[in-house]
PDB file of C-alpha atoms in Angstrom:
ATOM      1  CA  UNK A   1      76.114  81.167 103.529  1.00  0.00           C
ATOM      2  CA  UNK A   2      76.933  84.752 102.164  1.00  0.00           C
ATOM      3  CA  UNK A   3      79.116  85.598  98.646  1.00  0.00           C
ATOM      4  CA  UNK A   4      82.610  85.632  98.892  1.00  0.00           C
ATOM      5  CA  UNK A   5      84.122  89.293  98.299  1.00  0.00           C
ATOM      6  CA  UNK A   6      87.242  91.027  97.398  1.00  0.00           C
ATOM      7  CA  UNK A   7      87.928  94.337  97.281  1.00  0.00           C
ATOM      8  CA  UNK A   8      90.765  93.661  94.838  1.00  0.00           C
ATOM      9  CA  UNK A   9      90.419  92.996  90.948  1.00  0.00           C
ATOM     10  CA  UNK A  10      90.247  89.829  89.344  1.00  0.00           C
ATOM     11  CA  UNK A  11      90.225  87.743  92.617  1.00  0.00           C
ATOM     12  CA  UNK A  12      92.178  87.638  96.007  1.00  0.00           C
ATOM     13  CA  UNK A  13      94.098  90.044  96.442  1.00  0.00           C
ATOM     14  CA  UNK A  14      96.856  92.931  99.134  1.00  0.00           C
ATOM     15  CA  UNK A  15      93.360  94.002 100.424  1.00  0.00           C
ATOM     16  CA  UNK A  16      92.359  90.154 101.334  1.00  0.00           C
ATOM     17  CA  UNK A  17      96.083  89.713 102.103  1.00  0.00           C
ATOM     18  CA  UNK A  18      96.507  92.371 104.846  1.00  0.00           C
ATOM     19  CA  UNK A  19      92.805  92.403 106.693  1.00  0.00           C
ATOM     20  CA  UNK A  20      92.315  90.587 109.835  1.00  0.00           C
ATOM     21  CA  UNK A  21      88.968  88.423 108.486  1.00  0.00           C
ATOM     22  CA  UNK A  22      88.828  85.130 108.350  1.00  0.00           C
ATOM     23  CA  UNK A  23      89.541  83.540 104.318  1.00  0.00           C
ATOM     24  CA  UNK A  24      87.232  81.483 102.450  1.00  0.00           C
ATOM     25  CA  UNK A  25      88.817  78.692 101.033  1.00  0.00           C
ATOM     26  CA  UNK A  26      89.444  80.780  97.633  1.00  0.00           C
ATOM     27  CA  UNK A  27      91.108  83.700  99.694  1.00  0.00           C
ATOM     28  CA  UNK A  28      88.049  86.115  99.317  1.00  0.00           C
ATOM     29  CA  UNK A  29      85.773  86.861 102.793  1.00  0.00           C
ATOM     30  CA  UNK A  30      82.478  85.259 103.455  1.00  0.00           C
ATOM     31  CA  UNK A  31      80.253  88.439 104.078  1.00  0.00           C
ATOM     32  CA  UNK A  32      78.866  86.564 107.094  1.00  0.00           C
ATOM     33  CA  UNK A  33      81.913  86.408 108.620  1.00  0.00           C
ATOM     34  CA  UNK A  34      83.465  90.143 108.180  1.00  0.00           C
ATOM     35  CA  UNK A  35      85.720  91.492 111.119  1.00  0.00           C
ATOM     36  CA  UNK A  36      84.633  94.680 112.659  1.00  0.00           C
ATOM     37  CA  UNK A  37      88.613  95.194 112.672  1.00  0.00           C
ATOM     38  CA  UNK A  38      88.989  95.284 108.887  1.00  0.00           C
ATOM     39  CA  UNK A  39      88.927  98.590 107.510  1.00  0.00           C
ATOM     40  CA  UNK A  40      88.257  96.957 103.979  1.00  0.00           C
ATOM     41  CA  UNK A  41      85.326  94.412 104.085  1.00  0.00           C
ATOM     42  CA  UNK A  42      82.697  95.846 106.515  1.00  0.00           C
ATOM     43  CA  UNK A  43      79.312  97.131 104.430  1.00  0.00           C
ATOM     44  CA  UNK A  44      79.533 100.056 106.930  1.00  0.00           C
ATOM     45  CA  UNK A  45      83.211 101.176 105.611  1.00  0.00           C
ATOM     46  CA  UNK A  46      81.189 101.833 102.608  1.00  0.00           C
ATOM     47  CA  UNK A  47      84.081 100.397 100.007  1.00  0.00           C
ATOM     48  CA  UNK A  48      83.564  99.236  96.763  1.00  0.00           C
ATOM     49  CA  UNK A  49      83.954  95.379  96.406  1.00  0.00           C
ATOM     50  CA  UNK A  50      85.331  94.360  93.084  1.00  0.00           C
ATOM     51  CA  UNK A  51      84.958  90.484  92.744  1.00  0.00           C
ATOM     52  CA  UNK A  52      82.765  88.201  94.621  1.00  0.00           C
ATOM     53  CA  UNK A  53      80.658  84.756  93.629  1.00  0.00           C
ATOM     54  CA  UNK A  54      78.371  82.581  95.326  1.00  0.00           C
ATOM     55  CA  UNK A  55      79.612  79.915  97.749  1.00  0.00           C
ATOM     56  CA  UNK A  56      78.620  77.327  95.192  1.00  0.00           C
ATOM     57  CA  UNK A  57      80.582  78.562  92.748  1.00  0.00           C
ATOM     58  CA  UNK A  58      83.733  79.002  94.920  1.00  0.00           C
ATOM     59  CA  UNK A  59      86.641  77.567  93.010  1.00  0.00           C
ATOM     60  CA  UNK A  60      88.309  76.101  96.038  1.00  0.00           C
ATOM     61  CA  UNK A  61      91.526  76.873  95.675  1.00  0.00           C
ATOM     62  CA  UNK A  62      93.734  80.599  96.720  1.00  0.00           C
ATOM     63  CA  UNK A  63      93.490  80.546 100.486  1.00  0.00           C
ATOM     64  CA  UNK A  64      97.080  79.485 100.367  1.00  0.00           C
ATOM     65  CA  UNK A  65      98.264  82.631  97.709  1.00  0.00           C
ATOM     66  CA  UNK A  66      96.605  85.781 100.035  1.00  0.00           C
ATOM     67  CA  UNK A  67      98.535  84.035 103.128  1.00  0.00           C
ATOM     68  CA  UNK A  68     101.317  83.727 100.984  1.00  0.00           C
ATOM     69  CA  UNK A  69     101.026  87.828  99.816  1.00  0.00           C
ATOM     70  CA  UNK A  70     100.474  88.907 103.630  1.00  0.00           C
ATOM     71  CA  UNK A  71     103.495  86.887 104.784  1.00  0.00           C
ATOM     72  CA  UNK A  72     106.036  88.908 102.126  1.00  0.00           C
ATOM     73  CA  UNK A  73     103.887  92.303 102.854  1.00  0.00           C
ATOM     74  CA  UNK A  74     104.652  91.523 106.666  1.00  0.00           C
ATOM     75  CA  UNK A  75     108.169  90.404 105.522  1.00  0.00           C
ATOM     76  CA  UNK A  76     108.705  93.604 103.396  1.00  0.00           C
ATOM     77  CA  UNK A  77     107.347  96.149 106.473  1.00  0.00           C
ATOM     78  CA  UNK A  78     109.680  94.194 109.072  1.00  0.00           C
ATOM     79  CA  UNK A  79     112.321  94.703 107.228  1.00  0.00           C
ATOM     80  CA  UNK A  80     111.293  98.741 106.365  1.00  0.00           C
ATOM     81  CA  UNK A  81     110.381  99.081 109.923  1.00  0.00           C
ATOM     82  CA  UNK A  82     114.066  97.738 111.080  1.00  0.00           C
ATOM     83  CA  UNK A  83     115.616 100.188 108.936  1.00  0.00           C
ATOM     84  CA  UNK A  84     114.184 102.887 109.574  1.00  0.00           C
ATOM     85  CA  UNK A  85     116.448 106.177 110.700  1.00  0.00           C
ATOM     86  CA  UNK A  86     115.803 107.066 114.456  1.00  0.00           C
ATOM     87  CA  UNK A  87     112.467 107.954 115.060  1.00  0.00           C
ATOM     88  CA  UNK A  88     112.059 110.482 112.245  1.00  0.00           C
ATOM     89  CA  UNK A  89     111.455 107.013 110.196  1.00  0.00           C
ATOM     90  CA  UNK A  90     113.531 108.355 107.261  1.00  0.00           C
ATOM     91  CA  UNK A  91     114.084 105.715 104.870  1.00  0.00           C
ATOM     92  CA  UNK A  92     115.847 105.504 102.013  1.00  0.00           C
ATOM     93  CA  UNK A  93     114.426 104.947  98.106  1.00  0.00           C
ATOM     94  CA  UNK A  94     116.847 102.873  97.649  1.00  0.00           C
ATOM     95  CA  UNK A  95     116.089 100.263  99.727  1.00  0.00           C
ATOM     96  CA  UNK A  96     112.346  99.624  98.753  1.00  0.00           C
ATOM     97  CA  UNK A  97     113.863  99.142  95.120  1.00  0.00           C
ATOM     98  CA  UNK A  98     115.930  96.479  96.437  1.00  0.00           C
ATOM     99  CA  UNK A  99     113.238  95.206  98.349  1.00  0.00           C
ATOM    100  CA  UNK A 100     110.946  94.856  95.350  1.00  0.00           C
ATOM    101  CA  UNK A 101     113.967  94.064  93.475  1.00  0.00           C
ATOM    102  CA  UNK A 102     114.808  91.028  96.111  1.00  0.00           C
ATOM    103  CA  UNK A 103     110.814  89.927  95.759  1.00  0.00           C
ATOM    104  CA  UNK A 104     110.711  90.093  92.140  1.00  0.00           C
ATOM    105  CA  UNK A 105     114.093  87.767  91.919  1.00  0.00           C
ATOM    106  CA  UNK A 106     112.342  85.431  94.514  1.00  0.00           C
ATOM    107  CA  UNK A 107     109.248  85.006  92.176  1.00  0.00           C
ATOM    108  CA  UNK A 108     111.601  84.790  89.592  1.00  0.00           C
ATOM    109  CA  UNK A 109     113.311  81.759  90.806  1.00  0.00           C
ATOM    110  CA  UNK A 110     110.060  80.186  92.013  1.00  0.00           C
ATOM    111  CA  UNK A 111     108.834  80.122  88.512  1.00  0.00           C
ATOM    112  CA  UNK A 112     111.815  78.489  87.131  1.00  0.00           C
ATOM    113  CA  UNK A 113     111.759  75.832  89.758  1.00  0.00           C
ATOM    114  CA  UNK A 114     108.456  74.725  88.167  1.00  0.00           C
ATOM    115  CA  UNK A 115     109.498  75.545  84.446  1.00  0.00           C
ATOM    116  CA  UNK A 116     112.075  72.868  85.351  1.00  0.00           C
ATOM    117  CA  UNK A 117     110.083  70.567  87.199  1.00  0.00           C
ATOM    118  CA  UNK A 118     108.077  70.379  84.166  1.00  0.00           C
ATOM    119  CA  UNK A 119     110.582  68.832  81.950  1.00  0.00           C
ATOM    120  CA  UNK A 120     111.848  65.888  84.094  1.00  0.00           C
ATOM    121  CA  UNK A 121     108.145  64.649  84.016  1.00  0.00           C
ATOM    122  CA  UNK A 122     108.708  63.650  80.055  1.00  0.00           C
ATOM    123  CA  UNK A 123     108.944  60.158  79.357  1.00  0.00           C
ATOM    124  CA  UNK A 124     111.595  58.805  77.401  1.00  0.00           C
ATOM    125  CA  UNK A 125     110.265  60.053  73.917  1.00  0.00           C
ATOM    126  CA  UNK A 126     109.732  63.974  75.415  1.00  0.00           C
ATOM    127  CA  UNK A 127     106.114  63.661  76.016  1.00  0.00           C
ATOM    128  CA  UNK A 128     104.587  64.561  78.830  1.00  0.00           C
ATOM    129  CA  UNK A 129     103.331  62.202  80.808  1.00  0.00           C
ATOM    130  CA  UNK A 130      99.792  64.632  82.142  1.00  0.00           C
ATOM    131  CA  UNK A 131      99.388  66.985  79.053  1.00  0.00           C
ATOM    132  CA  UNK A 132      96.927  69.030  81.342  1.00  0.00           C
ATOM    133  CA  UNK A 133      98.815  68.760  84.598  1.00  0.00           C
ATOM    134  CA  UNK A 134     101.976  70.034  82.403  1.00  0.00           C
ATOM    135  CA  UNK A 135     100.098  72.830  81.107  1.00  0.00           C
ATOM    136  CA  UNK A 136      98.857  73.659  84.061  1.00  0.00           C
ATOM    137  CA  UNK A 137     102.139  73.672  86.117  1.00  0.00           C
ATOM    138  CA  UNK A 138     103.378  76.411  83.010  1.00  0.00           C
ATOM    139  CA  UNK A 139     100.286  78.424  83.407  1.00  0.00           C
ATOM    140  CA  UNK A 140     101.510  78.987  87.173  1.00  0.00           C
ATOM    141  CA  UNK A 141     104.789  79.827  86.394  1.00  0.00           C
ATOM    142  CA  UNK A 142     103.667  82.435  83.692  1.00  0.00           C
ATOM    143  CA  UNK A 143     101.347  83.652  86.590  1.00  0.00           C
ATOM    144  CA  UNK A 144     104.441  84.212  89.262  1.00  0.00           C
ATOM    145  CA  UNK A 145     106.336  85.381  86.529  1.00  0.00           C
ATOM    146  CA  UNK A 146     105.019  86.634  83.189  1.00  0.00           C
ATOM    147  CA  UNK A 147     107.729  88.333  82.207  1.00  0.00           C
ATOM    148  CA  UNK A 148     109.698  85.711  80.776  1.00  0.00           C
ATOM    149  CA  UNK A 149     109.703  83.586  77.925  1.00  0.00           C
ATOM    150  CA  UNK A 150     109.554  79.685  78.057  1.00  0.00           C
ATOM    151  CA  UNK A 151     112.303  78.148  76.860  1.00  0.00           C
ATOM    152  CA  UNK A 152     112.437  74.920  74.471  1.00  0.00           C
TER     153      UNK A 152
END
């Protein structure tokens, strides 16, 4: 088996989101198993890649995020696409700040969910019952959306 690459920073990322290859279970491409379609991943497109690791030290786990990030990018361009004016294509500024208004809100929401979840799994004295599961259920939500504080 070959690394697993990404063209984007820090992990998976709109480059691994939008490309037609096939995901490694952490949302990166296996080099073996590059499409000649992509216009990212190929050695031949000559593009830098910007985070990779070995197979064996594949965390597992972000397959589910990059087809999560190409079904809102698909989401967003439908919904550019069906507004578009004529075939000129004009479209207004307006309405990609409401888009990314719209998606921002979503993640918004999706964070709070778990923020909340997290509190109904105290037990009666307002521990929780999995410290690390807790903490880890937080750390998403501050991932989704950093922007806001936790509340007591």
């Amino acid at each position: 088996m070959a690394n697993h690459i990404g063209r984007s920073w820090g992990g998976p990322g709109d480059c691994e989101a939008l490309c037609p290859c096939p995901k490694a279970p952490c949302g990166l491409v296996d080099v073996d198993n590059v499409s000649e379609a992509c216009t990212q991943h190929p050695p031949l497109r000559c593009k830098s890649i910007r985070t990779s690791h070995r197979p064996e030290d594949c965390p597992g786990t972000g397959r589910d995020v990059v087809v999560a990030m190409k079904r809102t990018a698909e989401a967003r361009q439908a919904v550019i696409d069906a507004a578009a004016d004529g075939e000129r294509g004009f479209i207004s500024p307006d309405l990609l700040d409401a888009l990314d208004e719209y998606r921002a809100a979503v993640e918004h929401e999706a964070a709070e969910h778990i923020r909340e979840d997290s509190w109904g799994r105290r037990d009666r004295w307002g521990r929780y019952e999995n410290e690390s599961r807790e903490r880890g259920m937080e750390d998403a939500a501050d991932l989704i959306d950093p922007e806001v504080e936790e509340t007591p």
